[in-house]
Amino acid sequence: MNRISFLSASLLLGVLIIPINLTFGEDLKPIHLLDPQLDIGRPFMKVLKDRSSSRSFSTEKLPVKVLSNLLWAAFGVNRQDAGKRTAPSARNWQEIDIYMAMADGLYLYDPKNHVLKPVLSGDIRTLTGKQDFVKDAPVNLIYVADFSKMGDATKDEKVLYSAADTGFISQNVYLFCSSEGLATVVRGSIDREALAKAMKLRPDQKIILAQTVGYPKK
Ligand SMILES: Cc1cc2nc3c(=O)[nH]c(=O)nc-3n(C[C@H](O)[C@H](O)[C@H](O)COP(=O)(O)O)c2cc1C
């Protein structure tokens, strides 16, 4: 093999190998979520009365039933025909992705199929925030804006709208947690660079906020 063919072969091999190396979380299985339970929940005004931030979490895992209701409430599809969601989004861009960091790995919520897709195996909870409780709480949601979905918006508009859209999702989570007796806090205190690196995000994916969810510590 001459030098040029050797280089071409190496490049081809590289192209073939890179996607294999990037198939992270291959030892994790997708978590197939259950249909949301539409008949649960406390009276709305009581839910509002009790909505609050808590920074004290039990280490107990959340069952799939709770994860299913939580994610659907957060930003699930509530109108199948139009593919629209439980939270509004500017120009219906639906640019916020919800990642979920748990003890066994990092998952991405696929709202259309109501599935948690494995992204990375391994525990990155400690990287999701600068506060101690994040490493022990069972669930840390990470709200990531995909700027590539925001069409012709300017950079300033992307920053503004993705922050606003995240607020609606986060509030849905707050209200669900208040209704179900779960503890939660939305968080901006994140080393975004370190977390984005650990999550292997693309440059046009921006971490907006994180939110910890769990049972209250007894
Ligand atoms: C955009 C935003 C960022 C926040 N970041 C943090 C944070 O990094 N850590 C934290 O413990 N709480 C954080 N909070 C929660 C606030 O501290 C909390 O909402 C506020 O103290 C009012 O308390 P309440 O939610 O119980 O009403 C944040 C809230 C918002 C809206």
XYZ file of N, CA and C in Angstrom, residues 40 47 52 62 177:
15
model
N -54.611 11.994 38.521
C -54.008 12.215 39.838
C -53.838 13.722 40.068
N -51.949 23.223 45.280
C -50.640 22.973 44.657
C -49.839 24.284 44.618
N -42.719 25.289 46.301
C -41.557 25.886 46.974
C -40.299 25.162 46.517
N -36.622 7.260 42.267
C -38.010 7.500 41.867
C -38.444 6.369 40.938
N -44.312 18.521 41.345
C -43.695 18.115 42.616
C -44.546 18.556 43.804
